[in-house]
Amino acid sequence: MMTQSNAIALFGGTFDPIHYGHLRAASEVAEQLGVSDFRMLPAGQPPHRPPTQARARDRVAMLELALAPHADLSVDDREVLREGPSYMVDTLASIREESGDLPLLLCVGQDAANHLDSWHQWRRLPELAHLVIMTRPHSEPSYSEQLAAVFSGCTACAPAQLMDRPAGRICQLEVTRLAISSTHIRQQLASGHDPRFLLPSTVLAYIRKHALYQA
Ligand code: ATP
């Protein structure tokens, strides 16, 4: 294992709901990069996709339940507290203000990386953070010309090199490929199936208690 580094990893998503695909990827990235401050950022109003099914407060509560036993993983709820759409570029700018020159590591699954050029002011992202792209089943790298051009301007590197500077590098990380998605879990619940073992039992108990994701 790599020695602990002074860097902040940021993993955004709708987490509607959080599942073991997210959690295992987060855990493996934190370990591979030696990061002890790994923050999951639930999106408030996601600008580039349909509204979430569960309310922000429920998505945050489910994340807190999932992360409670894991001190190195935490929830950063600034996007759900902010009025209006959640733009990652604004989130990164606010975290950059608080963190000085620390390396910021923006973690995205391969499917999200492929569509990064649909994000608000996406060209600014490498100025604010490094990009860590995590493998995901059924998602191979597929970039638009513009995205490929910006990615090739960032230096591809091994994990240790991410710690040399605050932002601007790209690192591709292999994580255990778990073919789990929130969509599938929502479908299972809506059709009366049991999604146990795809997500933490504490999260499933919360979903049942609050009757979330029913048809
Ligand atoms: P939905 O099915 O509602 O689109 P999702 O399962 O894709 O949800 P999101 O909250 O949209 O989850 O994803 C947040 C981030 O987590 C994205 O960067 C996505 O690529 C990544 N991610 C989600 N599931 C996995 C997985 N099984 N393995 C690796 N990365 C994942």
PDB file of C-alpha atoms and ligand atoms in Angstrom, residues 11-16 19 21-22 25 49 107-112 134-137 175 178 180-183 186, ligand 1:
ATOM      1  CA  PHE A  11     -16.503  11.475  -5.826  1.00  0.00           C
ATOM      2  CA  GLY A  12     -19.709  13.110  -7.037  1.00  0.00           C
ATOM      3  CA  GLY A  13     -22.934  11.412  -8.045  1.00  0.00           C
ATOM      4  CA  THR A  14     -26.655  11.324  -7.513  1.00  0.00           C
ATOM      5  CA  PHE A  15     -26.321   8.262  -5.261  1.00  0.00           C
ATOM      6  CA  ASP A  16     -30.012   7.478  -5.834  1.00  0.00           C
ATOM      7  CA  HIS A  19     -24.616   0.975  -3.772  1.00  0.00           C
ATOM      8  CA  GLY A  21     -20.394  -0.328  -7.019  1.00  0.00           C
ATOM      9  CA  HIS A  22     -19.812   3.190  -5.657  1.00  0.00           C
ATOM     10  CA  ALA A  25     -14.688   1.862  -6.196  1.00  0.00           C
ATOM     11  CA  ARG A  49     -29.813  14.353 -16.161  1.00  0.00           C
ATOM     12  CA  CYS A 107     -12.976  10.623  -9.285  1.00  0.00           C
ATOM     13  CA  VAL A 108     -15.381   9.631 -12.040  1.00  0.00           C
ATOM     14  CA  GLY A 109     -16.490   6.294 -13.436  1.00  0.00           C
ATOM     15  CA  GLN A 110     -15.649   5.576 -17.085  1.00  0.00           C
ATOM     16  CA  ASP A 111     -19.254   6.217 -18.192  1.00  0.00           C
ATOM     17  CA  ALA A 112     -19.207   9.660 -16.561  1.00  0.00           C
ATOM     18  CA  MET A 134     -12.304   4.435 -12.587  1.00  0.00           C
ATOM     19  CA  THR A 135     -13.184   1.406 -14.685  1.00  0.00           C
ATOM     20  CA  ARG A 136     -16.857   0.409 -14.827  1.00  0.00           C
ATOM     21  CA  PRO A 137     -18.386  -2.666 -16.491  1.00  0.00           C
ATOM     22  CA  VAL A 175     -11.162  -1.102  -9.772  1.00  0.00           C
ATOM     23  CA  LEU A 178     -19.134  -4.574 -10.212  1.00  0.00           C
ATOM     24  CA  ILE A 180     -24.310  -2.587 -10.148  1.00  0.00           C
ATOM     25  CA  SER A 181     -26.278   0.569 -10.911  1.00  0.00           C
ATOM     26  CA  SER A 182     -28.786   2.680  -9.006  1.00  0.00           C
ATOM     27  CA  THR A 183     -31.168   2.375 -11.973  1.00  0.00           C
ATOM     28  CA  ARG A 186     -34.673   1.264  -8.361  1.00  0.00           C
TER      29      ARG A 186
HETATM   30  P1  ATP B   1     -27.954   5.675 -12.222  1.00  0.00           P
HETATM   31  O1  ATP B   1     -28.169   4.237 -12.549  1.00  0.00           O
HETATM   32  O2  ATP B   1     -29.090   6.346 -11.478  1.00  0.00           O
HETATM   33  O3  ATP B   1     -27.464   6.480 -13.408  1.00  0.00           O
HETATM   34  P2  ATP B   1     -25.325   5.102 -11.112  1.00  0.00           P
HETATM   35  O4  ATP B   1     -25.359   3.746 -10.520  1.00  0.00           O
HETATM   36  O5  ATP B   1     -24.659   5.279 -12.437  1.00  0.00           O
HETATM   37  O6  ATP B   1     -26.784   5.737 -11.130  1.00  0.00           O
HETATM   38  P3  ATP B   1     -24.395   7.646 -10.094  1.00  0.00           P
HETATM   39  O7  ATP B   1     -24.746   8.173  -8.752  1.00  0.00           O
HETATM   40  O8  ATP B   1     -25.032   8.246 -11.283  1.00  0.00           O
HETATM   41  O9  ATP B   1     -24.656   6.047 -10.035  1.00  0.00           O
HETATM   42  O10 ATP B   1     -22.820   7.603 -10.308  1.00  0.00           O
HETATM   43  C1  ATP B   1     -21.937   8.436  -9.639  1.00  0.00           C
HETATM   44  C2  ATP B   1     -20.534   8.091 -10.069  1.00  0.00           C
HETATM   45  O11 ATP B   1     -20.258   6.737  -9.699  1.00  0.00           O
HETATM   46  C3  ATP B   1     -20.263   8.169 -11.572  1.00  0.00           C
HETATM   47  O12 ATP B   1     -18.945   8.691 -11.755  1.00  0.00           O
HETATM   48  C4  ATP B   1     -20.317   6.717 -12.013  1.00  0.00           C
HETATM   49  O13 ATP B   1     -19.529   6.486 -13.153  1.00  0.00           O
HETATM   50  C5  ATP B   1     -19.758   6.001 -10.791  1.00  0.00           C
HETATM   51  N1  ATP B   1     -20.257   4.639 -10.643  1.00  0.00           N
HETATM   52  C6  ATP B   1     -21.526   4.251 -10.425  1.00  0.00           C
HETATM   53  N2  ATP B   1     -21.622   2.912 -10.350  1.00  0.00           N
HETATM   54  C7  ATP B   1     -20.379   2.428 -10.514  1.00  0.00           C
HETATM   55  C8  ATP B   1     -19.826   1.098 -10.547  1.00  0.00           C
HETATM   56  N3  ATP B   1     -20.617   0.015 -10.439  1.00  0.00           N
HETATM   57  N4  ATP B   1     -18.486   0.964 -10.729  1.00  0.00           N
HETATM   58  C9  ATP B   1     -17.693   2.088 -10.880  1.00  0.00           C
HETATM   59  N5  ATP B   1     -18.165   3.360 -10.871  1.00  0.00           N
HETATM   60  C10 ATP B   1     -19.490   3.540 -10.688  1.00  0.00           C
END
